[in-house]
XYZ file of N, CA and C in Angstrom:
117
model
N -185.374 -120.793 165.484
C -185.522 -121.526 166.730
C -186.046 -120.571 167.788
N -187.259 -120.731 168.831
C -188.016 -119.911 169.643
C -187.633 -121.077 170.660
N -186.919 -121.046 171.302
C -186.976 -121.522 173.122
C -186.433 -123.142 172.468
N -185.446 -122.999 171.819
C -184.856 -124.331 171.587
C -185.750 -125.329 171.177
N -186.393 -125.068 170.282
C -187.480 -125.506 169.527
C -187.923 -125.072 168.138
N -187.706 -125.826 167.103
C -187.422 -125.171 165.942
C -189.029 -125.135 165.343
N -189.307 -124.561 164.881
C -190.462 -124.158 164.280
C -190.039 -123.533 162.356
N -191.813 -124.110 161.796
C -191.449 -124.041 160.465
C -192.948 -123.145 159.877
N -192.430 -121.658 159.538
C -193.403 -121.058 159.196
C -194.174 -120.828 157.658
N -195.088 -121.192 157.492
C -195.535 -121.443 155.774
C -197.356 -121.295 156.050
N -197.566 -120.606 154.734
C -198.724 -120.059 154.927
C -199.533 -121.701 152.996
N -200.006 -121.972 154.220
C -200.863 -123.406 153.554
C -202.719 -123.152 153.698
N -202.991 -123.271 152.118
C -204.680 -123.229 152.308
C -205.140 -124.413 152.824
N -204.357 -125.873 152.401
C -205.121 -127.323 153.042
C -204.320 -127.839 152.764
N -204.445 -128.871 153.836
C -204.312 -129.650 154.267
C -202.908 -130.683 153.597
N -203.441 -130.539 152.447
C -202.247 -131.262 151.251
C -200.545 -130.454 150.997
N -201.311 -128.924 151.549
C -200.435 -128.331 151.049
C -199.225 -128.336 152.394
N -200.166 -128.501 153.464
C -199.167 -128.693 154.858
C -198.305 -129.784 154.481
N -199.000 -131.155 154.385
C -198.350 -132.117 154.001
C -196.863 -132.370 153.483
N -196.954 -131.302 152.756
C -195.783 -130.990 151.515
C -194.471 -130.586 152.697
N -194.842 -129.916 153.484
C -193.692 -129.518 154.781
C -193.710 -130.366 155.775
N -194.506 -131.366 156.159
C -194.332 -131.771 157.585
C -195.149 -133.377 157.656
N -194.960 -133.947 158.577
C -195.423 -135.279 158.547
C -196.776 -135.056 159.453
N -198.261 -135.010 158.776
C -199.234 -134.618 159.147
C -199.399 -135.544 161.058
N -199.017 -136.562 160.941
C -199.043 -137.468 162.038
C -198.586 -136.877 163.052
N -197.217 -136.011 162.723
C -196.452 -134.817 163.640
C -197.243 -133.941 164.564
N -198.747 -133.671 163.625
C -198.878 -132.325 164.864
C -200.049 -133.007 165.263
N -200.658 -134.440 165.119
C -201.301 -134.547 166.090
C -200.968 -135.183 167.904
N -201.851 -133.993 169.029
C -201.198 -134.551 170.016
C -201.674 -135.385 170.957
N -200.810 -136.471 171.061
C -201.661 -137.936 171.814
C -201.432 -137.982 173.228
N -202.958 -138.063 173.660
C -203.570 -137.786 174.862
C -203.758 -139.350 175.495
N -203.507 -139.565 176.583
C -203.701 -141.011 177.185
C -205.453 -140.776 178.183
N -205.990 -141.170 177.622
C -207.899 -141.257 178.287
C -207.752 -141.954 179.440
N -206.928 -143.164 179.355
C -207.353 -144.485 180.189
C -207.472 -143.358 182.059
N -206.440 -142.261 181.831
C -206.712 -141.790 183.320
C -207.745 -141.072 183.857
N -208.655 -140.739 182.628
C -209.656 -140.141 182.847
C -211.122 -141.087 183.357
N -210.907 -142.067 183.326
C -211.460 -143.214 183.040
C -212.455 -143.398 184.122
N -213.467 -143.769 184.650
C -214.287 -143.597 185.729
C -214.731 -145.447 186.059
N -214.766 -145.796 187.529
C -214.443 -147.098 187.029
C -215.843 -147.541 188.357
C-alpha cells in the first residue's frame, strides 16, 4: 500500500497477460467531454 492505495506489481508482455491480474476496464480512466464542449 503507497498513500492508502493498494497497488499490484507484475511484469506482463500483453495485454492478456495483465488481464490475468486485474479487470482491464479498471485502468481505463473516464473523462466527461460534454465540458469541453464548445456550443
Amino acid at each position: 500500500m503507497v498513500g492508502g492505495r493498494r497497488y499490484l506489481i507484475a511484469y506482463c508482455r500483453t495485454p492478456a497477460e495483465v488481464a490475468a491480474h486485474v479487470d482491464l476496464a479498471d485502468l481505463v480512466e473516464v473523462t466527461d467531454f460534454s465540458a469541453y464542449r464548445r456550443l
